[in-house]
Backbone as CSV, one residue per row, in Angstrom:
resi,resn,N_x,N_y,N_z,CA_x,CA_y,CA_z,C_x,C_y,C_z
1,UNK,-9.790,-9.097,-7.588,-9.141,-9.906,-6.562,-8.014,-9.107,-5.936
2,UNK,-8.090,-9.301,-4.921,-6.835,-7.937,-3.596,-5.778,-8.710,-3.833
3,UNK,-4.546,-8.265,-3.550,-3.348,-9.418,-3.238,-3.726,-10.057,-2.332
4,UNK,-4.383,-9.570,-0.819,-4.274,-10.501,0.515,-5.672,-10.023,0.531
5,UNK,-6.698,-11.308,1.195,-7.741,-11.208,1.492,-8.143,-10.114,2.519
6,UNK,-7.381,-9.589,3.769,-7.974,-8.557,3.990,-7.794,-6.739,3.597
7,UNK,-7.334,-7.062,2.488,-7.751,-5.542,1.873,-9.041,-4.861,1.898
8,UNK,-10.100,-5.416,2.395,-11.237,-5.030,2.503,-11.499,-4.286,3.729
9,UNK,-10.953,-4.727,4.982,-10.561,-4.081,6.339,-9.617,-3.234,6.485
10,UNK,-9.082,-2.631,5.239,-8.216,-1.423,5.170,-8.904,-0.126,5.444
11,UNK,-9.245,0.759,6.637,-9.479,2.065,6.866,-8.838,3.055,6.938
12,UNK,-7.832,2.604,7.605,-7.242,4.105,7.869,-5.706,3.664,7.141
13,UNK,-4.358,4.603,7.471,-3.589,4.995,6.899,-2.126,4.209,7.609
14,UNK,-2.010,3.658,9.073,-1.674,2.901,9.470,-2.095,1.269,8.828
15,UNK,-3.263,1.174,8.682,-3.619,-0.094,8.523,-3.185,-0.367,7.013
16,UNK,-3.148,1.259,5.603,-2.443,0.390,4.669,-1.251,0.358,4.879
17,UNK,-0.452,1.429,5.736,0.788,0.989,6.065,1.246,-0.756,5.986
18,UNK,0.686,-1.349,6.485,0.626,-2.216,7.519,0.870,-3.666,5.751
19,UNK,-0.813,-2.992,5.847,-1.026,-4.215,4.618,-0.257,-4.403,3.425
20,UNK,0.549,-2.821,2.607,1.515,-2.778,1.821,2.416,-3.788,2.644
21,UNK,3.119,-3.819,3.238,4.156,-4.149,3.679,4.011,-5.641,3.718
22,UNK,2.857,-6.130,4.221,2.802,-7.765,4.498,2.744,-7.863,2.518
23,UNK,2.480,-7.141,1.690,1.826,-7.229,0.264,3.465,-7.595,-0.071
24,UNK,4.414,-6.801,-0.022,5.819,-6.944,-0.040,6.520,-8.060,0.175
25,UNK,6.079,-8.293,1.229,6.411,-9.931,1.764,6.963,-10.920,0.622
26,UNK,5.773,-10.704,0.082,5.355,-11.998,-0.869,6.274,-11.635,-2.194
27,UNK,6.658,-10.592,-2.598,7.417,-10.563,-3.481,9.323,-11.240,-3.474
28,UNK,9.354,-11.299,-4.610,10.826,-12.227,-4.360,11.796,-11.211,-4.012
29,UNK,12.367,-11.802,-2.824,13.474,-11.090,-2.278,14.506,-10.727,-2.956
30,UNK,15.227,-9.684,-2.529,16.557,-8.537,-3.805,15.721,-7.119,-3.851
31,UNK,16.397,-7.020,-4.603,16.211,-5.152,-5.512,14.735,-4.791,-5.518
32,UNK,13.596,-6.235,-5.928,12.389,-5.856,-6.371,11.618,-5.324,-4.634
33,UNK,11.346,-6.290,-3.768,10.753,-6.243,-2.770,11.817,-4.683,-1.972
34,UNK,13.285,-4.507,-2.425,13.721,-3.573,-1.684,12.892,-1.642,-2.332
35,UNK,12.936,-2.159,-3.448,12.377,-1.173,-4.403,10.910,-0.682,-3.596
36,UNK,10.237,-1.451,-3.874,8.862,-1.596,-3.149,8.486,-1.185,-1.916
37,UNK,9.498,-1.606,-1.064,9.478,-0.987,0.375,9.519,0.413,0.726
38,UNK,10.911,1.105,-0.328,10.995,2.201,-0.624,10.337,3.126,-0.899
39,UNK,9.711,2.691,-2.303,8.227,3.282,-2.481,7.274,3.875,-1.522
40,UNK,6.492,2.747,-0.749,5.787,2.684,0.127,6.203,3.797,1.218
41,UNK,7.280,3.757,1.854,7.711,5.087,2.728,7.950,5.580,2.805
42,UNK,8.276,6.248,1.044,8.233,7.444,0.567,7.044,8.373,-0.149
43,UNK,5.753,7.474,-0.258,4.467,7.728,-0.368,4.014,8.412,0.858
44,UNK,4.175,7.325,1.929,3.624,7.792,3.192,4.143,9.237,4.217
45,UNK,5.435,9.944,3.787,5.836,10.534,4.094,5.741,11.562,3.376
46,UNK,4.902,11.801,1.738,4.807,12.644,1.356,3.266,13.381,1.518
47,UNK,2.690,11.552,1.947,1.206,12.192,2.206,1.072,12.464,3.494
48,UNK,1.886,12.485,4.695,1.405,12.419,6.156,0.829,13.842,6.700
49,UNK,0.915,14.715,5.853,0.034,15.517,6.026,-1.429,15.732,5.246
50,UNK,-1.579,14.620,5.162,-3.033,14.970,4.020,-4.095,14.873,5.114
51,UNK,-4.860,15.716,5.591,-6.282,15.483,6.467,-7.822,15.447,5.845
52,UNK,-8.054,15.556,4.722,-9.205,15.496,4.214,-9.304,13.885,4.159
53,UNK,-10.787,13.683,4.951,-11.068,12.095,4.783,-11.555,11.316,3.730
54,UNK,-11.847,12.324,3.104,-12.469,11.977,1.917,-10.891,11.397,0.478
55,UNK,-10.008,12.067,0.659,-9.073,12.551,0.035,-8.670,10.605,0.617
56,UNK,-7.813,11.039,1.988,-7.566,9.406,2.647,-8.076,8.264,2.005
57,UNK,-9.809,8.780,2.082,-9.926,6.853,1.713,-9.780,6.908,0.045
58,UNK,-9.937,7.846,-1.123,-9.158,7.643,-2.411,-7.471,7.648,-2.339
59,UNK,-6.478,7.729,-1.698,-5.220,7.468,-1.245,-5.550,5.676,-1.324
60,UNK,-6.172,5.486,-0.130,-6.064,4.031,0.235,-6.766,3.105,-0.903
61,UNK,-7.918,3.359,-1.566,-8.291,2.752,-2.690,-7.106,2.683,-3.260
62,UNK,-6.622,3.962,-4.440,-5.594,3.569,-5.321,-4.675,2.839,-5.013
63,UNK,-3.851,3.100,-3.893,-2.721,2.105,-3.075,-2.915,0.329,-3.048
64,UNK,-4.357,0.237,-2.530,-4.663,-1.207,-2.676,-4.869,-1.214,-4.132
65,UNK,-5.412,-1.030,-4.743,-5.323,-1.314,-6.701,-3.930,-1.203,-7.327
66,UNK,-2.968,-0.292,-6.742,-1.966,-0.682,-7.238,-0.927,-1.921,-6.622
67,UNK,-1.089,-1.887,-5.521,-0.338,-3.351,-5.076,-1.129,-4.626,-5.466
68,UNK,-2.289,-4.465,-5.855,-3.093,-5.770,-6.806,-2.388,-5.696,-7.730
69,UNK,-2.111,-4.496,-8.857,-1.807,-4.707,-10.516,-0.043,-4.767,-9.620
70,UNK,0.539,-5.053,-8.915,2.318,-5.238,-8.750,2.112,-6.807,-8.675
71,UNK,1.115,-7.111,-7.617,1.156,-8.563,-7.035,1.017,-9.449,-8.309
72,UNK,-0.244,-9.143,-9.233,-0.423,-9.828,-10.172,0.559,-9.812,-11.734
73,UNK,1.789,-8.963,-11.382,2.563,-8.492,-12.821,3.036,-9.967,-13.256
């Protein structure tokens, strides 16, 4: 089970941008959701040079599996 039903329409690298962030949402506001945010755009800035597509869509798998195992802690 995804946190948000459309994790399945996640392709590209903008779009998990996108979906982390609404995933965040939902967490309780303070330190935790600020933590989280952090994370997230410091991931994306370490990978923004990654061009192998193959590489991308295992990025975006793990990313959505790990904001499932945060959502569900």
């Amino acid at each position: 089970m995804s946190p948000l039903p459309e994790a399945q329409l996640v392709r590209s690298s903008v779009q998990l941008y996108r979906y982390l962030l609404r995933c965040c949402r939902r967490l309780p506001a303070g330190p935790v959701r600020q933590h989280y945010r952090h994370a997230i755009r410091q991931s994306f800035k370490v990978h923004a040079d990654e061009d192998d597509p193959e590489r991308i869509q295992q990025i975006i798998k793990r990313a959505i599996e790990d904001a499932d195992w945060v959502m569900n802690k």
